[in-house]
mmCIF file of C-alpha atoms in Angstrom:
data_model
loop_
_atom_site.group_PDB
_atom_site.id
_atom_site.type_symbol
_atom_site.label_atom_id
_atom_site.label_comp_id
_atom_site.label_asym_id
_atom_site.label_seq_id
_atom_site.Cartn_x
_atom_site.Cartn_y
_atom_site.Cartn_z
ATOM 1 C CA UNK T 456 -7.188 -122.115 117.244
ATOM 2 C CA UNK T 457 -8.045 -118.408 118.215
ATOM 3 C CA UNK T 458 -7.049 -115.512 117.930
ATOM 4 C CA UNK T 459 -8.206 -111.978 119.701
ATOM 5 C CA UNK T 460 -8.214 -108.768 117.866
ATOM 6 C CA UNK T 461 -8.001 -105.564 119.558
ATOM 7 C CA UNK T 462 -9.557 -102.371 117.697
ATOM 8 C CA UNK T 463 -8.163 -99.496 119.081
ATOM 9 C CA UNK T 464 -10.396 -97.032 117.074
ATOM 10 C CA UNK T 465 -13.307 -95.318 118.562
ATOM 11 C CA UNK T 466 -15.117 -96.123 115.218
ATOM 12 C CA UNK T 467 -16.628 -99.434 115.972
ATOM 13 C CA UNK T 468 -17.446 -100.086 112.098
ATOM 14 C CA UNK T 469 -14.339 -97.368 110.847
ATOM 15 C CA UNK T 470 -11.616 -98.553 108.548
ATOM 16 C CA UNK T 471 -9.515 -100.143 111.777
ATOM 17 C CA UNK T 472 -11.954 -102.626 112.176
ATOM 18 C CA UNK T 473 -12.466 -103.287 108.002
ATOM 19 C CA UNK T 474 -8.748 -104.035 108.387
ATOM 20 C CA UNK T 475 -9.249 -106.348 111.150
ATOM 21 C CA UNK T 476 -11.995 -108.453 109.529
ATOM 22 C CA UNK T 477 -9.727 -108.493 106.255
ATOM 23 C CA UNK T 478 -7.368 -110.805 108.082
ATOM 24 C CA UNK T 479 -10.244 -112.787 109.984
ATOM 25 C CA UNK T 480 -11.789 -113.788 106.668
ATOM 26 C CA UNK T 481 -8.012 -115.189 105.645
ATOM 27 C CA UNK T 482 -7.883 -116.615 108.971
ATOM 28 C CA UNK T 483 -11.861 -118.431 108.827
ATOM 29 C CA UNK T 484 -10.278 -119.750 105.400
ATOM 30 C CA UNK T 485 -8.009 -121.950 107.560
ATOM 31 C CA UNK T 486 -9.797 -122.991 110.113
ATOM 32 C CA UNK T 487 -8.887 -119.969 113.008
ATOM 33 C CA UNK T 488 -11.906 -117.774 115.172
ATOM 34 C CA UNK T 489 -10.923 -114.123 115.588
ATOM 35 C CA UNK T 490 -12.829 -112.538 118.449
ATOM 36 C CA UNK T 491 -12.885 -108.821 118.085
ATOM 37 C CA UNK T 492 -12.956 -107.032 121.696
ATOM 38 C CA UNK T 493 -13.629 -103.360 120.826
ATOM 39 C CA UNK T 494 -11.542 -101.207 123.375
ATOM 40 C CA UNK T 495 -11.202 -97.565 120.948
ATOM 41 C CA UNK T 496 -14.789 -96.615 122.794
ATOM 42 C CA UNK T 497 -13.655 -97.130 126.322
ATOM 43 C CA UNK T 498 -13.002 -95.144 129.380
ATOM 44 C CA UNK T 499 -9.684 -96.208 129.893
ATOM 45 C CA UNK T 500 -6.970 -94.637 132.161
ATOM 46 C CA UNK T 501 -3.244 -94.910 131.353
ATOM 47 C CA UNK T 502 -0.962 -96.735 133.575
ATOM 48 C CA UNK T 503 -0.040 -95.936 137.342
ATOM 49 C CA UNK T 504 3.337 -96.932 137.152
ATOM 50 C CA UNK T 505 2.589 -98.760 140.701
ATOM 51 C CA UNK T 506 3.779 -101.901 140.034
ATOM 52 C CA UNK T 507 1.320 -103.281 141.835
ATOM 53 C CA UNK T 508 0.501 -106.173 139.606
ATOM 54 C CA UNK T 509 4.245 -107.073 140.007
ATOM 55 C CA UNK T 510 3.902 -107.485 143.562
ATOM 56 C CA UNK T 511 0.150 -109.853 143.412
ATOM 57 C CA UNK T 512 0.980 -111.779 140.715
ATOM 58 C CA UNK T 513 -2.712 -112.063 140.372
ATOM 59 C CA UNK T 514 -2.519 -111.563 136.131
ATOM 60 C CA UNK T 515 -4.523 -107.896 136.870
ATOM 61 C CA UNK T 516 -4.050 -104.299 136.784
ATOM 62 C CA UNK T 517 -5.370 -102.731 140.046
ATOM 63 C CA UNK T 518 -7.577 -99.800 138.110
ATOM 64 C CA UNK T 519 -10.755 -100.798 139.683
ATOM 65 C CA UNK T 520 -12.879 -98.145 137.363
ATOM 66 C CA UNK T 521 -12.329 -100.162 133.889
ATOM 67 C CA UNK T 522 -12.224 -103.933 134.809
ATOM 68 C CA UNK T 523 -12.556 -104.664 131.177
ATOM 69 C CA UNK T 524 -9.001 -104.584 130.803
ATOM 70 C CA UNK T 525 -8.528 -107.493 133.080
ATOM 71 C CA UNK T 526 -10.904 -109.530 131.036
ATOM 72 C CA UNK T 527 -9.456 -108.790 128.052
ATOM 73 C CA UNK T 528 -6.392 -110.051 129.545
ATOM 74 C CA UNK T 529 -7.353 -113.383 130.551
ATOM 75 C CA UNK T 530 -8.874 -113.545 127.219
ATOM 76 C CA UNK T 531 -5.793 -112.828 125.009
ATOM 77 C CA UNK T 532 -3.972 -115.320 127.447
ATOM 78 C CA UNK T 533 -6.146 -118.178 126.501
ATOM 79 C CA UNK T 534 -5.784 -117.169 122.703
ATOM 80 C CA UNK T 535 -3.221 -118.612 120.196
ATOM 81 C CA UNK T 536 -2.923 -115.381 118.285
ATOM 82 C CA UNK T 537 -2.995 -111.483 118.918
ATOM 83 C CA UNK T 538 -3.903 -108.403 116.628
ATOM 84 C CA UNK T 539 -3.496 -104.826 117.393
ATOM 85 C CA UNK T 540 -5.117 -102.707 115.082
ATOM 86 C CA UNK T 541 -5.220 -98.897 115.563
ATOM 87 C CA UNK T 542 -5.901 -95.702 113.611
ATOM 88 C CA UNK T 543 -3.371 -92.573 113.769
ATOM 89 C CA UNK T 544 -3.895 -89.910 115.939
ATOM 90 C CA UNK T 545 -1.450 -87.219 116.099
ATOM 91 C CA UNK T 546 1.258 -89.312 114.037
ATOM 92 C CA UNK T 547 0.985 -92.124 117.029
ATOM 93 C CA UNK T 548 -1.492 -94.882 118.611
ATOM 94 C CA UNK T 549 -4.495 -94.091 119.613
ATOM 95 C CA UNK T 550 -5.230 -92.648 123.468
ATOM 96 C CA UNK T 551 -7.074 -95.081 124.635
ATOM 97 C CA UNK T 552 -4.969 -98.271 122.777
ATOM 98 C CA UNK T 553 -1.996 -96.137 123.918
ATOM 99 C CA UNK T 554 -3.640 -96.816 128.078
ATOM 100 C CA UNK T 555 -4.780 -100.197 127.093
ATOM 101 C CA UNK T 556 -1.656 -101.614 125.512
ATOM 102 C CA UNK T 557 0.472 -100.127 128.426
ATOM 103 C CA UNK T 558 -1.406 -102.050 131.145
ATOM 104 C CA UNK T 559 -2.350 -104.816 129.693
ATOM 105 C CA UNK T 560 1.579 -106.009 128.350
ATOM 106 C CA UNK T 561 2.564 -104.741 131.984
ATOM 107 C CA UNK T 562 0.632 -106.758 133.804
ATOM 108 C CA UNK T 563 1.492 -109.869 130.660
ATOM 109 C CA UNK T 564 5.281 -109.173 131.610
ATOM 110 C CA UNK T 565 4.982 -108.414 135.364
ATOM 111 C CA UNK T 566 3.188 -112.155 135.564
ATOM 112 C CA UNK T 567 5.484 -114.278 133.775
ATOM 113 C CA UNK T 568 5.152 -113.035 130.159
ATOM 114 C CA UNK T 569 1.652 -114.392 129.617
ATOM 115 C CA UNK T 570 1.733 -113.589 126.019
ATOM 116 C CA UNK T 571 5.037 -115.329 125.329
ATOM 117 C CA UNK T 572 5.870 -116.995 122.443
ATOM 118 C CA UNK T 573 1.989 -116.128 121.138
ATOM 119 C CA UNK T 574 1.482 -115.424 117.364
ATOM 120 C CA UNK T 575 1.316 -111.055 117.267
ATOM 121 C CA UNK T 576 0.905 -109.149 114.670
ATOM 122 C CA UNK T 577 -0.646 -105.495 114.536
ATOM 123 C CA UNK T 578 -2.252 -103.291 111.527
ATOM 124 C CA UNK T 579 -2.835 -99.688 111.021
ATOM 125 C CA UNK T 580 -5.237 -97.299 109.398
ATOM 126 C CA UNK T 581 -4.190 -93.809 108.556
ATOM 127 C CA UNK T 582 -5.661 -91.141 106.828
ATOM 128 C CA UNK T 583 -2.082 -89.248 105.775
ATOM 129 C CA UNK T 584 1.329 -89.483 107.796
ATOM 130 C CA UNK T 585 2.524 -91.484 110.573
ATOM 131 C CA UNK T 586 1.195 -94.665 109.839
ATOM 132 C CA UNK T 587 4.709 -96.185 109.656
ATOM 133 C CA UNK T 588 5.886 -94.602 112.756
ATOM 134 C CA UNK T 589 2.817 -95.988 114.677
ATOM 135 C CA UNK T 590 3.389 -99.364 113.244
ATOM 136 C CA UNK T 591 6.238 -99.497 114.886
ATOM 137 C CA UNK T 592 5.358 -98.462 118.072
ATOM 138 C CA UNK T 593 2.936 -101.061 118.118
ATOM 139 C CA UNK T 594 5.022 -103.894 117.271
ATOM 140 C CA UNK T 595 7.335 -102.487 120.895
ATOM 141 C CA UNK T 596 5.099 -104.332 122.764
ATOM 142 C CA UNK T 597 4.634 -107.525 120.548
ATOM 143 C CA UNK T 598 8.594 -107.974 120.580
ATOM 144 C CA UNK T 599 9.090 -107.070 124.219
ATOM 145 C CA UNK T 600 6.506 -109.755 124.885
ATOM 146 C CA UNK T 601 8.477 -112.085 122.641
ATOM 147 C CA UNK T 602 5.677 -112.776 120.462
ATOM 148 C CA UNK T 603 5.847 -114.861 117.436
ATOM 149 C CA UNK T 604 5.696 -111.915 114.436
ATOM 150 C CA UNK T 605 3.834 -112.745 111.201
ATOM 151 C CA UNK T 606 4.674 -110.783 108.340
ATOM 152 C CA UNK T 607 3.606 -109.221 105.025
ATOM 153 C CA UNK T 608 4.800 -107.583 101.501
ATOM 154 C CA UNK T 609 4.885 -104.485 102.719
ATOM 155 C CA UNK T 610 4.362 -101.698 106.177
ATOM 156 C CA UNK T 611 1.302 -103.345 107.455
ATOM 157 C CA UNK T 612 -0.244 -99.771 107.228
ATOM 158 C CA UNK T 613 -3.473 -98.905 104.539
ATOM 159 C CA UNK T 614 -4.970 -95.611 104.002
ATOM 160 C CA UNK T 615 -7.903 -94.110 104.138
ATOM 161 C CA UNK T 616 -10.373 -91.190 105.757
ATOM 162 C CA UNK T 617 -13.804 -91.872 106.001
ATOM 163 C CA UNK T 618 -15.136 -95.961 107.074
ATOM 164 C CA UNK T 619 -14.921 -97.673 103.758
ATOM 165 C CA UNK T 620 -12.541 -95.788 102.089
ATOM 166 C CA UNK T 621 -9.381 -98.305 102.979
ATOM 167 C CA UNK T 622 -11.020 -100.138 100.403
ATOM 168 C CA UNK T 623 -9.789 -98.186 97.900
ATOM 169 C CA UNK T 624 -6.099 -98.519 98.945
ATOM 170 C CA UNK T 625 -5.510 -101.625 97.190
ATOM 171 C CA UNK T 626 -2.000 -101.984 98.164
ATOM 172 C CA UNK T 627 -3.264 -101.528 102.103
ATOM 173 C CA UNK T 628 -5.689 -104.307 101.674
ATOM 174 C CA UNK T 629 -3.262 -106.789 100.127
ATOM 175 C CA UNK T 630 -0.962 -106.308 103.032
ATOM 176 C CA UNK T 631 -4.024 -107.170 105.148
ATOM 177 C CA UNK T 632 -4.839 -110.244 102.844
ATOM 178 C CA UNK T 633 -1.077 -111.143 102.922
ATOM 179 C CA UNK T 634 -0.776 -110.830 106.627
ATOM 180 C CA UNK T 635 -3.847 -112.765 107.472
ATOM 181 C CA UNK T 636 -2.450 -115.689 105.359
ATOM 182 C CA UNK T 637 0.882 -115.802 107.279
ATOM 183 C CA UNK T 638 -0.590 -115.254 110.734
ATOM 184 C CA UNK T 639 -2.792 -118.641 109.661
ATOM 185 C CA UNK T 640 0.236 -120.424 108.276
ATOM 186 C CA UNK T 641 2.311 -118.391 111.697
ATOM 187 C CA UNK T 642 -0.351 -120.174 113.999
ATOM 188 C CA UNK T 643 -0.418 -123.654 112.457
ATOM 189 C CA UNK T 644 3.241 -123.921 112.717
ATOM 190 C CA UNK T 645 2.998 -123.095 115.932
ATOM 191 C CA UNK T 646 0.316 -125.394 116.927
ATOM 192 C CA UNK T 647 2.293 -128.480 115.080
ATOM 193 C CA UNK T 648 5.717 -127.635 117.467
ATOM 194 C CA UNK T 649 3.164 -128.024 120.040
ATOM 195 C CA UNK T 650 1.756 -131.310 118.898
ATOM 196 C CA UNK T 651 5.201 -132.163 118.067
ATOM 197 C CA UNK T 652 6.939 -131.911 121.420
ATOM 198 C CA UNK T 653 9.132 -128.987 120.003
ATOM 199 C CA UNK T 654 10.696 -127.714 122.876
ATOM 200 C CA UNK T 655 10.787 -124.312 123.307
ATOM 201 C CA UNK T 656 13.756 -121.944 124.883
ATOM 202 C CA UNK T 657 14.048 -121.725 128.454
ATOM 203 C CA UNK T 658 12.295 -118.419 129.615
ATOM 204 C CA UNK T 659 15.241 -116.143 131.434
ATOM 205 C CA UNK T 660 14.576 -113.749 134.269
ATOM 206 C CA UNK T 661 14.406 -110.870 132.923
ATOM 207 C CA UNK T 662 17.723 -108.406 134.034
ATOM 208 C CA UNK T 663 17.129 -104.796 134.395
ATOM 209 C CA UNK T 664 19.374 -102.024 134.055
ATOM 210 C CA UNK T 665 19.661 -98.428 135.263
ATOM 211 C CA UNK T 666 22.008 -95.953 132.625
ATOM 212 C CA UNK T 667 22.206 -93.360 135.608
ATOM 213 C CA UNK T 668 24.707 -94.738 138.612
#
């Protein structure tokens, strides 16, 4: 099993990707590659709102100036297991993750929920305030996907300023120990409904509606 990480933080080495590698050493223990695809150092543009990927049903984003986000795509569809991991900027996600997560779940959703019924989980690395509130905005997207959730003892948000320093939040790395265990044990369960013939629920179309008539 796999899964594919996504750091969000223009730090390549910052405490965002410490995080990360926290829960890919609990998930070696069992067995489970994490492949880290570093996206926080792009040039990536927000969504057009075209709905173009609705209407090819090709599995891409029609942004021809940063193809990487169609290859990460394809690669979180072939994984068992996705984790978002940002730092807090202005008391939300990250710019770029902000772009990347829009476009890449539209496109997921717009082609047949490609990440359904995946193991998600997502992690964040703040310096002061907003951690929680950014957690949550990050799990909008695993839960409209109707990812599997993993979870942990606590907010899965640690603290700390300069690369390294998260370290010193022992309570933040815990949660990331914690939630690296449960996104194994998340993962094998799912893999054994798998091998087990487990049937899952019926995917419905999805119904839409508009509040202003």
């Amino acid at each position: 099993m796999n899964v594919v990480a996504i750091n969000g933080s223009p730090n390549k080495n910052g405490n965002t990707a410490q995080l990360i590698d926290t829960i890919a050493q609990e998930l070696a223990k069992e067995g489970i590659t994490t492949e880290v695809l570093h996206i926080g150092n792009k040039t990536i543009r927000g969504c057009f709102g075209c709905g173009a990927c609705a209407k090819n049903q090709d599995e891409r984003c029609v942004a021809k100036d940063d193809e990487y986000v169609n290859e990460c795509v394809q690669k979180m569809k072939k994984a068992d297991g996705i984790l978002l991991g940002t730092p807090v900027h202005w008391a939300g996600i990250a710019g770029t993750m902000k772009s990347f997560l829009d476009r890449a779940f539209y496109v997921s959703s717009a082609n047949g929920n490609l990440f359904r019924h995946k193991v998600g989980a997502s992690i964040v690395a703040v310096r002061r305030s907003g951690g929680v509130s950014t957690f949550d905005a990050m799990n909008h997207y695993l839960t409209y996907a109707e990812m599997i959730m993993p979870t942990t003892n606590y907010w899965n948000v640690a603290h700390g300023r300069v690369p390294g320093e998260v370290h010193e939040d022992l309570e933040g790395m815990q949660i990331a120990r914690v939630l690296g265990k449960n996104m194994a044990w998340t993962l094998k369960v799912m893999q054994n409904a798998k091998e087990n013939n487990i049937v899952a629920p019926l995917q419905e179309a999805k119904i839409m509606t508009n509040f202003v008539r």
